[in-house]
Amino acid sequence: MCIFCSIIEGNIPSKKVYEDDEILAILDISQTTKGHTLVMPKKHYENFLEMPAEEFGRLMEKTKDIAARVVNNLHANGCNILINTNEVAGQTVMHTHVHIIPRYDENDSISIQFNENKLDLDEVLKQINQD
Ligand code: 5GP
Ligand code: ZN
């Protein structure tokens, strides 16, 4: 059983931010920034690409509500919403989850950087839209 399934089953303790029949939100143990929260479906899916769209939709709907509560009540100035998908993208727990990372200022303890690549956009579009 994966570590998040064990948390959902109550076999490993967690700090619950929100729970219903389908979804659990807990404080991330790392607290990358204050209030760092993980929102997950109770049903085990390795990643969101495996989830039926309706279930993913409900997960994101709830993520929006929880993020608003976390940001407002912790007086954050914004947040990053992050879903790491597969090892190459930094996923370490293979049970899909959405990170809510409240942001307090631009120099807080997380940095996300987009580097520029010179690619032929028409060629990229053609590849994405094939079939
Ligand atoms: P990933 O890298 O897969 O996107 O994120 C996994 C997250 O789960 C990490 O931020 C890590 O701190 C958190 N995490 C790992 N094990 C536990 C745990 O046992 N309890 C809690 N609350 N968070 C965990
Ligand atoms: Zn699991």
CSV table of C-alpha atoms and ligand atoms in Angstrom, one decimal:
chain,number,residue,atom,x,y,z
A,1,MET,CA,0.0,0.0,0.0
A,2,CYS,CA,1.4,3.5,-0.8
A,3,ILE,CA,2.1,6.0,1.9
A,4,PHE,CA,-0.8,8.3,1.0
A,5,CYS,CA,-3.2,5.3,1.0
A,6,SER,CA,-1.9,4.5,4.5
A,7,ILE,CA,-2.6,8.1,5.5
A,8,ILE,CA,-6.1,7.9,4.0
A,9,GLU,CA,-6.7,4.6,5.8
A,10,GLY,CA,-5.6,6.3,9.1
A,11,ASN,CA,-2.6,4.0,9.6
A,12,ILE,CA,-0.2,6.9,9.4
A,13,PRO,CA,-1.1,10.2,11.2
A,14,SER,CA,-1.6,13.4,9.3
A,15,LYS,CA,-2.8,16.9,9.9
A,16,LYS,CA,-6.1,17.1,8.0
A,17,VAL,CA,-7.1,20.3,6.3
A,18,TYR,CA,-10.2,18.9,4.7
A,19,GLU,CA,-11.9,15.5,4.2
A,20,ASP,CA,-15.0,14.2,2.5
A,21,ASP,CA,-16.0,10.8,1.0
A,22,GLU,CA,-13.7,11.3,-2.1
A,23,ILE,CA,-11.0,13.8,-1.2
A,24,LEU,CA,-8.4,14.3,1.6
A,25,ALA,CA,-6.3,17.4,2.1
A,26,ILE,CA,-3.4,17.3,4.6
A,27,LEU,CA,-0.5,19.6,5.6
A,28,ASP,CA,2.6,18.6,3.7
A,29,ILE,CA,5.2,17.3,6.1
A,30,SER,CA,7.9,19.5,4.5
A,31,GLN,CA,6.0,22.9,4.9
A,32,THR,CA,8.0,24.3,2.0
A,33,THR,CA,6.1,27.5,2.9
A,34,LYS,CA,3.8,27.9,5.8
A,35,GLY,CA,0.5,26.1,5.0
A,36,HIS,CA,1.9,23.9,2.2
A,37,THR,CA,-1.0,21.5,1.6
A,38,LEU,CA,-1.6,18.4,-0.4
A,39,VAL,CA,-5.0,17.6,-1.9
A,40,MET,CA,-5.5,14.0,-3.0
A,41,PRO,CA,-8.3,11.7,-4.2
A,42,LYS,CA,-8.9,8.9,-1.7
A,43,LYS,CA,-8.9,6.4,-4.6
A,44,HIS,CA,-5.4,5.5,-5.6
A,45,TYR,CA,-4.3,6.8,-9.0
A,46,GLU,CA,-0.6,7.0,-9.8
A,47,ASN,CA,-1.1,10.3,-11.5
A,48,PHE,CA,-3.8,12.7,-12.7
A,49,LEU,CA,-3.5,11.4,-16.3
A,50,GLU,CA,-5.1,8.2,-15.1
A,51,MET,CA,-8.0,9.9,-13.4
A,52,PRO,CA,-11.5,10.1,-15.1
A,53,ALA,CA,-11.9,13.7,-16.1
A,54,GLU,CA,-15.0,14.2,-13.8
A,55,GLU,CA,-13.0,13.0,-10.7
A,56,PHE,CA,-10.1,15.2,-11.6
A,57,GLY,CA,-12.6,18.1,-12.0
A,58,ARG,CA,-14.0,17.6,-8.6
A,59,LEU,CA,-10.4,17.4,-7.1
A,60,MET,CA,-9.5,20.7,-8.7
A,61,GLU,CA,-12.8,22.3,-7.6
A,62,LYS,CA,-12.1,21.4,-4.0
A,63,THR,CA,-8.4,22.5,-4.4
A,64,LYS,CA,-9.7,25.9,-5.4
A,65,ASP,CA,-11.8,26.2,-2.2
A,66,ILE,CA,-9.0,24.9,0.0
A,67,ALA,CA,-6.4,27.2,-1.6
A,68,ALA,CA,-8.6,30.2,-1.1
A,69,ARG,CA,-9.0,29.3,2.6
A,70,VAL,CA,-5.3,28.7,3.1
A,71,VAL,CA,-4.3,31.9,1.3
A,72,ASN,CA,-6.8,34.1,3.1
A,73,ASN,CA,-6.5,32.7,6.6
A,74,LEU,CA,-2.7,32.6,6.5
A,75,HIS,CA,-2.5,36.1,4.9
A,76,ALA,CA,-0.4,34.8,2.0
A,77,ASN,CA,-0.1,37.0,-1.1
A,78,GLY,CA,-0.7,34.2,-3.6
A,79,CYS,CA,0.1,30.6,-4.2
A,80,ASN,CA,1.5,28.0,-6.6
A,81,ILE,CA,-0.6,25.1,-7.6
A,82,LEU,CA,1.6,22.2,-8.6
A,83,ILE,CA,1.0,18.6,-9.8
A,84,ASN,CA,4.3,16.7,-10.3
A,85,THR,CA,3.6,13.9,-12.8
A,86,ASN,CA,6.0,11.1,-12.9
A,87,GLU,CA,9.6,10.9,-11.7
A,88,VAL,CA,10.9,13.1,-14.4
A,89,ALA,CA,8.8,15.9,-13.1
A,90,GLY,CA,9.8,15.4,-9.5
A,91,GLN,CA,6.9,13.1,-8.3
A,92,THR,CA,8.2,11.1,-5.3
A,93,VAL,CA,4.9,9.7,-4.0
A,94,MET,CA,3.1,7.8,-6.8
A,95,HIS,CA,-0.5,8.6,-5.6
A,96,THR,CA,-1.7,11.7,-7.4
A,97,HIS,CA,-1.9,14.9,-5.3
A,98,VAL,CA,-2.1,18.6,-5.9
A,99,HIS,CA,0.3,20.9,-4.0
A,100,ILE,CA,-1.0,24.2,-2.7
A,101,ILE,CA,2.0,26.3,-1.9
A,102,PRO,CA,1.1,29.6,-0.3
A,103,ARG,CA,3.5,32.4,-1.3
A,104,TYR,CA,4.4,35.3,1.0
A,105,ASP,CA,7.1,37.0,-1.0
A,106,GLU,CA,9.1,36.4,-4.1
A,107,ASN,CA,12.2,35.2,-2.1
A,108,ASP,CA,10.4,32.7,0.1
A,109,SER,CA,11.7,29.1,0.3
A,110,ILE,CA,10.6,27.9,-3.2
A,111,SER,CA,11.7,29.0,-6.6
A,112,ILE,CA,10.1,28.1,-9.9
A,113,GLN,CA,12.0,29.2,-12.9
A,114,PHE,CA,11.0,29.0,-16.6
A,115,ASN,CA,14.0,29.0,-18.9
A,116,GLU,CA,13.6,29.9,-22.5
A,117,ASN,CA,14.1,27.4,-25.4
A,118,LYS,CA,14.3,28.5,-29.1
A,119,LEU,CA,11.8,26.1,-30.7
A,120,ASP,CA,9.8,26.3,-33.9
A,121,LEU,CA,6.3,26.9,-32.4
A,122,ASP,CA,4.5,25.8,-35.6
A,123,GLU,CA,6.3,22.4,-35.5
A,124,VAL,CA,5.5,22.0,-31.8
A,125,LEU,CA,1.8,22.7,-32.5
A,126,LYS,CA,1.8,20.3,-35.4
A,127,GLN,CA,3.1,17.5,-33.1
A,128,ILE,CA,0.6,18.3,-30.4
A,129,ASN,CA,-2.3,18.3,-32.7
A,130,GLN,CA,-1.5,15.2,-34.8
A,131,ASP,CA,-4.1,12.4,-35.1
B,1,5GP,P1,5.8,14.9,-4.9
B,1,5GP,O1,7.3,15.2,-4.9
B,1,5GP,O2,5.4,13.5,-5.1
B,1,5GP,O3,5.0,15.9,-5.8
B,1,5GP,O4,5.3,15.4,-3.4
B,1,5GP,C1,5.3,14.5,-2.3
B,1,5GP,C2,5.1,15.3,-1.1
B,1,5GP,O5,4.7,14.5,-0.1
B,1,5GP,C3,6.4,16.0,-0.6
B,1,5GP,O6,6.3,17.4,-0.6
B,1,5GP,C4,6.6,15.4,0.8
B,1,5GP,O7,7.1,16.4,1.7
B,1,5GP,C5,5.2,14.9,1.1
B,1,5GP,N1,5.2,13.8,2.0
B,1,5GP,C6,6.0,12.7,1.9
B,1,5GP,N2,5.7,11.8,2.9
B,1,5GP,C7,4.8,12.4,3.7
B,1,5GP,C8,4.1,12.0,4.9
B,1,5GP,O8,4.3,10.9,5.4
B,1,5GP,N3,3.2,12.9,5.4
B,1,5GP,C9,2.9,14.1,4.8
B,1,5GP,N4,2.1,14.9,5.4
B,1,5GP,N5,3.6,14.5,3.7
B,1,5GP,C10,4.5,13.7,3.1
B,2,ZN,ZN,-2.1,5.3,-2.8
